[in-house]
PDB file of C-alpha atoms in Angstrom:
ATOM      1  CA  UNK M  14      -1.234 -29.000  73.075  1.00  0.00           C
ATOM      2  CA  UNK M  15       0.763 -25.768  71.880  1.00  0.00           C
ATOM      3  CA  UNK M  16       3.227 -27.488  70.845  1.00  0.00           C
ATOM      4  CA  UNK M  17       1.301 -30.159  68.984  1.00  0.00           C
ATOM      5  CA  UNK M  18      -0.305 -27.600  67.181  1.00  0.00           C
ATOM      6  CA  UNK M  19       2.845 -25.274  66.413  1.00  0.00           C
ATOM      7  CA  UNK M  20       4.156 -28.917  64.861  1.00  0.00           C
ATOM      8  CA  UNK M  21       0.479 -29.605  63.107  1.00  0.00           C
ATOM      9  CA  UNK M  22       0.865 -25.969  61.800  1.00  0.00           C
ATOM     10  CA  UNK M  23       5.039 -26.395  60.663  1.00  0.00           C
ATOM     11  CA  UNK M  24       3.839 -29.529  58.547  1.00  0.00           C
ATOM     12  CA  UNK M  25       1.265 -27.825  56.907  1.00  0.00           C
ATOM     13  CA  UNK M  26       3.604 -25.154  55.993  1.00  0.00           C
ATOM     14  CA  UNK M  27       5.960 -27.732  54.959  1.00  0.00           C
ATOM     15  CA  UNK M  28       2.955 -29.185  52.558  1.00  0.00           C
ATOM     16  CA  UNK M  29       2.112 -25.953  51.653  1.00  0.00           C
ATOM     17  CA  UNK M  30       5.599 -24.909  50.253  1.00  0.00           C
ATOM     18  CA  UNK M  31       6.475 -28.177  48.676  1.00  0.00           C
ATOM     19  CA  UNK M  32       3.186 -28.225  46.825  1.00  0.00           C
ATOM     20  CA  UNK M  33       3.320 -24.620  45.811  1.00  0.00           C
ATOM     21  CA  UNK M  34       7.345 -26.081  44.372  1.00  0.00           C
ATOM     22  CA  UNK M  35       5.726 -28.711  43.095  1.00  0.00           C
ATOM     23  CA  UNK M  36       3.186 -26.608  41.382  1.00  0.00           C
ATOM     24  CA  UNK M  37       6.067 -24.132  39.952  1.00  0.00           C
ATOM     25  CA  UNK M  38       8.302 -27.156  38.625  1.00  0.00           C
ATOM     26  CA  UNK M  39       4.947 -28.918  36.578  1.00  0.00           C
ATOM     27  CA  UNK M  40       3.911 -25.526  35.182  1.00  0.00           C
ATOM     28  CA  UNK M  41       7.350 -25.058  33.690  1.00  0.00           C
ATOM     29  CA  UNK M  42       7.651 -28.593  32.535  1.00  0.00           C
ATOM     30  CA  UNK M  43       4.350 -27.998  31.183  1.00  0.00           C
ATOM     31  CA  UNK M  44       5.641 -24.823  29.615  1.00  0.00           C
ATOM     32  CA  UNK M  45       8.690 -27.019  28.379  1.00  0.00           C
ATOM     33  CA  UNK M  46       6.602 -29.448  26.903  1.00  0.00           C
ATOM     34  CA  UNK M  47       4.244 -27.546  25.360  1.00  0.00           C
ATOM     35  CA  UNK M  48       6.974 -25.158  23.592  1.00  0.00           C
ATOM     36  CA  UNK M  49       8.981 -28.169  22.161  1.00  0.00           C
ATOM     37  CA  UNK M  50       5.326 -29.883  20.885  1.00  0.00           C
ATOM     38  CA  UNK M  51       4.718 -26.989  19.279  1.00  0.00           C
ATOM     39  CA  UNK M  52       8.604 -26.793  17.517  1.00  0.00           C
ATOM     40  CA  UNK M  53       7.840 -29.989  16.727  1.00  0.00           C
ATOM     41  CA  UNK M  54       4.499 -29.923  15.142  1.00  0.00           C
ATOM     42  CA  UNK M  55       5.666 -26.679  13.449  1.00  0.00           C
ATOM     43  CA  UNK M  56       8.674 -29.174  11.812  1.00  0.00           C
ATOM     44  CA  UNK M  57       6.620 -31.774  10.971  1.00  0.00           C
ATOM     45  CA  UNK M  58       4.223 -29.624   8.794  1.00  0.00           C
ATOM     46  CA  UNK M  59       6.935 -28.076   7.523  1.00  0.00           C
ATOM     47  CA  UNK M  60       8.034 -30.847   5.895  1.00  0.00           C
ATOM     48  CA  UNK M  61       4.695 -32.025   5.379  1.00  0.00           C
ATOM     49  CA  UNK M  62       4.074 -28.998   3.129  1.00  0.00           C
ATOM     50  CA  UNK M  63       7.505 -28.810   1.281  1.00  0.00           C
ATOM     51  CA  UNK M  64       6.432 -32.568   0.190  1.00  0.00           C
ATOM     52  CA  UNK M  65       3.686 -31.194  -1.474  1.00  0.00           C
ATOM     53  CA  UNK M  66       4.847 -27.673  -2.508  1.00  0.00           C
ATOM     54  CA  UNK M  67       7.191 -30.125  -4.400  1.00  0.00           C
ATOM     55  CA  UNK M  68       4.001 -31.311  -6.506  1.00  0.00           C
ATOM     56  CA  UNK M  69       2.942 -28.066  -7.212  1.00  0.00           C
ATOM     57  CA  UNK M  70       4.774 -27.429 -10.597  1.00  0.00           C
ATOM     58  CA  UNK M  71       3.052 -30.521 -12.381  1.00  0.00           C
ATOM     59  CA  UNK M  72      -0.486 -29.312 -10.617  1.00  0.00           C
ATOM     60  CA  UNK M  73       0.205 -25.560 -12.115  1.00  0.00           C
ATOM     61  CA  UNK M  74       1.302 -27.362 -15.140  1.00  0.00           C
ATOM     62  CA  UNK M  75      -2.310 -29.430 -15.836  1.00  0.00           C
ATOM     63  CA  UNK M  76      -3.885 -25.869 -14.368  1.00  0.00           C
ATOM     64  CA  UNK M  77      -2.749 -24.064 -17.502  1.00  0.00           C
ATOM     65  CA  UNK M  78      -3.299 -26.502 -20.046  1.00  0.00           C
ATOM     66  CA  UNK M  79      -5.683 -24.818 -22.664  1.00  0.00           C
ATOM     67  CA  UNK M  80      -6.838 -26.894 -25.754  1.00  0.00           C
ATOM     68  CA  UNK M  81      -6.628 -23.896 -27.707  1.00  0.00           C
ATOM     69  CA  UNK M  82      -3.318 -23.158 -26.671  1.00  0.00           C
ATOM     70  CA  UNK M  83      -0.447 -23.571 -29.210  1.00  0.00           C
ATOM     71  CA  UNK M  84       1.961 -26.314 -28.775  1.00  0.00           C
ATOM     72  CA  UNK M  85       4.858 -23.890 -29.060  1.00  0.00           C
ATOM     73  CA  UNK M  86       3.542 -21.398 -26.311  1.00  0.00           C
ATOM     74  CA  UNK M  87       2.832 -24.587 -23.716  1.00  0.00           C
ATOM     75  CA  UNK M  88       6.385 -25.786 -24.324  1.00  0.00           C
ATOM     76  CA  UNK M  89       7.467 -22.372 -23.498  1.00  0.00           C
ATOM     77  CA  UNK M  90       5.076 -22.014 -20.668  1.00  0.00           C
ATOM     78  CA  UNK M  91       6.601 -25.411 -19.180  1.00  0.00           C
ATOM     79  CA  UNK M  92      10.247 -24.457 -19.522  1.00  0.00           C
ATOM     80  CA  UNK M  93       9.526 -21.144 -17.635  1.00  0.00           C
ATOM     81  CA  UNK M  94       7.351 -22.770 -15.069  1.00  0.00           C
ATOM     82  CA  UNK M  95      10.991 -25.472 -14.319  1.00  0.00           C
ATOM     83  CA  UNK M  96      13.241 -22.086 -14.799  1.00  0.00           C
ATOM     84  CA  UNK M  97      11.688 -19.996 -12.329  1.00  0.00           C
ATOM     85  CA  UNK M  98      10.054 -22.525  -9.477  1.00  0.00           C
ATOM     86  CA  UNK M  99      13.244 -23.082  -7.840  1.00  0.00           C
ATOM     87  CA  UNK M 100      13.051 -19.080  -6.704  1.00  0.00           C
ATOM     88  CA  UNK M 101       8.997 -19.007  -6.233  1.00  0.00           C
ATOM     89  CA  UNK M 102       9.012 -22.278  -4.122  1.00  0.00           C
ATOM     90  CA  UNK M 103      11.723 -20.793  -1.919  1.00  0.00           C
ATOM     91  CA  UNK M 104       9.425 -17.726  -1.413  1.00  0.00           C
ATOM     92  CA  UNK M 105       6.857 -20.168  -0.806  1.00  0.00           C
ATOM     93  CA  UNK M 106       8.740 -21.531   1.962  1.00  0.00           C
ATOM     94  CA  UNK M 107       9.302 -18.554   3.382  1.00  0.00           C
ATOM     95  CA  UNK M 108       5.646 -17.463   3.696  1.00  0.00           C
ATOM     96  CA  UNK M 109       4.528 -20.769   4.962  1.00  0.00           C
ATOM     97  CA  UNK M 110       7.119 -20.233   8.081  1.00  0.00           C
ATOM     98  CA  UNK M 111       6.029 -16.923   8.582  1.00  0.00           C
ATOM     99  CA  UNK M 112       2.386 -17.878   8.560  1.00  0.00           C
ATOM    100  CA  UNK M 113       3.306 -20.685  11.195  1.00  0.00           C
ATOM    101  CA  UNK M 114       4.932 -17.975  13.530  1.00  0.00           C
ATOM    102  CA  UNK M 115       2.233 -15.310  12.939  1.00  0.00           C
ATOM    103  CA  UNK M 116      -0.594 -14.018  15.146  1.00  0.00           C
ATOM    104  CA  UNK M 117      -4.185 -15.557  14.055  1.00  0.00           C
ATOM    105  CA  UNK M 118      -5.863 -13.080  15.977  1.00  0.00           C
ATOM    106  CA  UNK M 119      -4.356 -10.132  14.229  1.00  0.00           C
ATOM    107  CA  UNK M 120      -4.777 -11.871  10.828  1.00  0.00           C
ATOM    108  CA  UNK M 121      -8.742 -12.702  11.715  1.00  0.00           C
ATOM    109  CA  UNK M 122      -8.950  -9.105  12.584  1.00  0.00           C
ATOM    110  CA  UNK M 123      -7.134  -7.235   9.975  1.00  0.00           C
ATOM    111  CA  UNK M 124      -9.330  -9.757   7.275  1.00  0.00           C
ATOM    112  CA  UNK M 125     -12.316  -8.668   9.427  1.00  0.00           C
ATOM    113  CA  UNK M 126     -11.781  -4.756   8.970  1.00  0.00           C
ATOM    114  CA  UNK M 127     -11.631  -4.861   5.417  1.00  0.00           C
ATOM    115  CA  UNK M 128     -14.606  -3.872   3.149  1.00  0.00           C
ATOM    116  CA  UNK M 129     -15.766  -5.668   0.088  1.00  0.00           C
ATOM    117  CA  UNK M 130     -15.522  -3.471  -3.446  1.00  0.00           C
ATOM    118  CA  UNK M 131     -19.421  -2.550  -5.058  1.00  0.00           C
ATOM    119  CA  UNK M 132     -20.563  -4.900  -7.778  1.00  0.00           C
ATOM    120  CA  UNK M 133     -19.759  -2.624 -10.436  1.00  0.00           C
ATOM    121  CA  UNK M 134     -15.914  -2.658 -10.166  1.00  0.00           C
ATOM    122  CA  UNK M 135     -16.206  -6.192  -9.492  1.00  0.00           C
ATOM    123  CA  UNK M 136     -17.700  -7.333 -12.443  1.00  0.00           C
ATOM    124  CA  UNK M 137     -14.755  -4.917 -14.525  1.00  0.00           C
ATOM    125  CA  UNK M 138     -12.262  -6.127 -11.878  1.00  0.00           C
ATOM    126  CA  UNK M 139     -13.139  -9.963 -12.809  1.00  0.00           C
ATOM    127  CA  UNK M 140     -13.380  -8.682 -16.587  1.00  0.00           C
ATOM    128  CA  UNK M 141      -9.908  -7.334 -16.803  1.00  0.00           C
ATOM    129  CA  UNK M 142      -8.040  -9.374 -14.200  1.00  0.00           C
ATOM    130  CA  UNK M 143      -9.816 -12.528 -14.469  1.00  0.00           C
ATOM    131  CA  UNK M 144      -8.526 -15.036 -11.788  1.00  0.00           C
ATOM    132  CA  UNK M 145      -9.643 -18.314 -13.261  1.00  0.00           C
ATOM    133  CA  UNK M 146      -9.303 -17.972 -17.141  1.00  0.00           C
ATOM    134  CA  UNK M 147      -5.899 -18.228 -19.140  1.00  0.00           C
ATOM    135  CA  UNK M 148      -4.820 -16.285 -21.730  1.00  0.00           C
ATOM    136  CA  UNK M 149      -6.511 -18.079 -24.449  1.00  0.00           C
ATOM    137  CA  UNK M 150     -10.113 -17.357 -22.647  1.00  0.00           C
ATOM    138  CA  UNK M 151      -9.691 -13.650 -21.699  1.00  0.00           C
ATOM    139  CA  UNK M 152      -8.965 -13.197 -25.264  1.00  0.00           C
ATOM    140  CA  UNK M 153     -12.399 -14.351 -26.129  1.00  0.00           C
ATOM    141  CA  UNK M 154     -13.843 -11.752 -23.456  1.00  0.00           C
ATOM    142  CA  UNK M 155     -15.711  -8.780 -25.703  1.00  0.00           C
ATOM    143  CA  UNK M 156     -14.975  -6.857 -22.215  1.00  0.00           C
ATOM    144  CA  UNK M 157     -11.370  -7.328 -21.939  1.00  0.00           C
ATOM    145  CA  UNK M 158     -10.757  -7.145 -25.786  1.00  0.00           C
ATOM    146  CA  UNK M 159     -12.798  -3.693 -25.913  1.00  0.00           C
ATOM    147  CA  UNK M 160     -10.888  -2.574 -22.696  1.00  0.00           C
ATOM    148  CA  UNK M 161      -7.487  -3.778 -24.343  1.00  0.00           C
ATOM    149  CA  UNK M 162      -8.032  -2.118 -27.729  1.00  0.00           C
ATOM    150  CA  UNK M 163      -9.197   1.230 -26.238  1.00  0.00           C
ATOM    151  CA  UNK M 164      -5.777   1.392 -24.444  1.00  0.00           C
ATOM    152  CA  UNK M 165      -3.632   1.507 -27.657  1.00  0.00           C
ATOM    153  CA  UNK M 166      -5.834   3.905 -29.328  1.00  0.00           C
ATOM    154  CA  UNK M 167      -3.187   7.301 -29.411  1.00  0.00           C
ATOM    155  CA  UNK M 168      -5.421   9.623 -30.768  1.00  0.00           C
ATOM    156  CA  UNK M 169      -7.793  12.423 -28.251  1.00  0.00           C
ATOM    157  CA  UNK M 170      -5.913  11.102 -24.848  1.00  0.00           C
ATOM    158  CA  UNK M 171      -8.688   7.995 -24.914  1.00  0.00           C
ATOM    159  CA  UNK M 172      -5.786   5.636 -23.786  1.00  0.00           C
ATOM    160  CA  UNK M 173      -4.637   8.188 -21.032  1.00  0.00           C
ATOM    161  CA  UNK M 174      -8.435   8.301 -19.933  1.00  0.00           C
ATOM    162  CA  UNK M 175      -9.317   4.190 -20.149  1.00  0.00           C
ATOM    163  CA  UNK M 176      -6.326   4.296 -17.653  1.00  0.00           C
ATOM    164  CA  UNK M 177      -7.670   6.587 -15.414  1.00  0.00           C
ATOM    165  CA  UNK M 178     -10.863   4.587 -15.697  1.00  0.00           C
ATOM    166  CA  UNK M 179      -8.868   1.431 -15.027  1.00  0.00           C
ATOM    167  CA  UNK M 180      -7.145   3.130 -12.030  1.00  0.00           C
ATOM    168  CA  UNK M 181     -10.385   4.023 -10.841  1.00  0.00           C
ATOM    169  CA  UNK M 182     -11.855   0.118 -10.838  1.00  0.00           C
ATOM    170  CA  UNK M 183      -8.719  -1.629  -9.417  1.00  0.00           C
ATOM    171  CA  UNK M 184      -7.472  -2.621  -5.695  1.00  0.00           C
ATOM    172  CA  UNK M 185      -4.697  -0.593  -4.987  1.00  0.00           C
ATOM    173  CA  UNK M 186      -3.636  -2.370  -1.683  1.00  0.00           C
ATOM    174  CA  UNK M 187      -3.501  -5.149  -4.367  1.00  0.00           C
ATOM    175  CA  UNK M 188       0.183  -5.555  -5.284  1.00  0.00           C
ATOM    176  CA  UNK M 189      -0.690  -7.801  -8.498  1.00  0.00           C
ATOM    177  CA  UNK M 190      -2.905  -5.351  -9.972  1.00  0.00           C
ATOM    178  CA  UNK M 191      -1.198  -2.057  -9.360  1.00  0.00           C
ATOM    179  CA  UNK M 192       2.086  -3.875 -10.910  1.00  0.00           C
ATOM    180  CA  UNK M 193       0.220  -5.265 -13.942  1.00  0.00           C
ATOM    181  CA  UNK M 194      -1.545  -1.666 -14.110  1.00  0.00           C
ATOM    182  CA  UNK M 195       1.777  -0.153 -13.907  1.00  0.00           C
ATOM    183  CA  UNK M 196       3.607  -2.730 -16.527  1.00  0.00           C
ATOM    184  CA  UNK M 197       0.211  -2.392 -19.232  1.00  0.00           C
ATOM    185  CA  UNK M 198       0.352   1.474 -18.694  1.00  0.00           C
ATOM    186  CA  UNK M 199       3.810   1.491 -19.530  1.00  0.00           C
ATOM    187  CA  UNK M 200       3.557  -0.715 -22.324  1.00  0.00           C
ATOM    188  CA  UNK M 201       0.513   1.017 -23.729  1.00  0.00           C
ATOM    189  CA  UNK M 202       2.364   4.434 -23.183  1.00  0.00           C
ATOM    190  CA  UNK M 203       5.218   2.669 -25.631  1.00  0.00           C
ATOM    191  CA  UNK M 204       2.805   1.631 -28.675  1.00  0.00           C
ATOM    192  CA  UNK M 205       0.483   4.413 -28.458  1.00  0.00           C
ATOM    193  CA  UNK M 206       3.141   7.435 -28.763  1.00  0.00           C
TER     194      UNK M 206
END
C-alpha cells in the first residue's frame, strides 16, 4: 500500500510539474502572441493613417478656402501648403508613432490635472487667436482689429502695455501662442519705433 501510494504521489508530482511547464510555455506563447498582434496592429494603422494623412493637403486646402479671399493670395496659399507638407507630414508621422508607443494612463492623467482658463481670457483668447476663422474673418472682428491697431500705436508706451495685457490673457504652456506673441511683439516693436 506504501508503495502504491509513494507511486500515486510520484505521478501526481509528475502532473503537477508538467502542467506547471505547460502553464509557463502557454503564458509565453501568449506573451509572444500578444506582442507581435500588437506590432502588427500598430503597422497596420500606421499605414492606415499615412493613407489618409496623404489626403490631408486637399482637406486643408477646401478648409481655407474664403470667398472673400483674393485669387492671388489662395494661389499663394496653395503653393506653400505643396512646398512645406512634405516636412509637416513627416512630423506628422512622427507624432502618430509616438502616440502609438505612449502611456494612455499618463496622458488621461496629465489632461485630467489641468485647469480650464476663466471666461474672460477666453472670450479675448478666442478674439485674438481665433481657431476656426481665416484671415479674411478675423479681419472683420472689431475685437481683433481694435487689439491689432492699439499694438502699432508708438506714442505713451500703449503698444508696450496692450502687450503686457496680451501676455496677461494668453496660455503660456501654449507653444503656438507664446511664438505668435513673440513673432507680433517683435514685429510691432519694428513698426512702432
Amino acid at each position: 500500500l506504501n508503495k502504491a501510494l509513494e507511486k500515486v504521489q510520484h505521478v501526481g508530482d509528475a502532473a503537477t510539474s508538467w502542467t506547471e511547464s505547460l502553464q509557463s510555455q502557454y503564458n509565453e506563447r501568449k506573451g509572444k502572441v500578444k506582442a507581435f498582434v500588437e506590432i502588427w496592429m500598430k503597422m497596420r494603422f500606421m499605414q492606415q493613417a499615412e493613407i489618409l494623412i496623404e489626403k490631408i493637403p486637399e482637406y486643408i486646402k477646401k478648409q481655407l478656402y474664403d470667398e472673400y479671399m483674393p485669387k492671388c493670395v489662395e494661389k499663394g496659399l496653395h503653393r506653400g501648403i505643396n512646398t512645406v507638407w512634405p516636412d509637416i507630414k513627416q512630423e506628422v508621422v512622427w507624432e502618430v508613432a509616438v502616440m502609438l508607443d505612449a502611456n494612455q494612463q499618463q496622458i488621461d492623467e496629465k489632461i485630467d490635472n489641468e485647469k480650464g482658463a476663466c471666461c474672460l481670457r477666453a472670450f479675448f483668447r478666442y478674439h485674438l487667436y481665433p481657431y476656426d476663422k481665416g484671415t479674411w474673418q478675423c479681419l472683420r472682428d472689431p475685437i481683433f482689429i481694435l487689439f491689432n491697431i492699439l499694438c502699432y500705436v508708438p506714442y505713451y508706451g500703449i503698444w508696450a502695455w496692450m502687450f503686457f495685457v496680451i501676455f496677461c490673457i494668453i496660455d503660456l504652456r501654449d507653444e503656438y501662442q507664446l511664438v505668435y506673441f513673440i513673432l507680433s511683439f517683435k514685429g510691432c516693436q519694428f513698426f512702432s519705433w
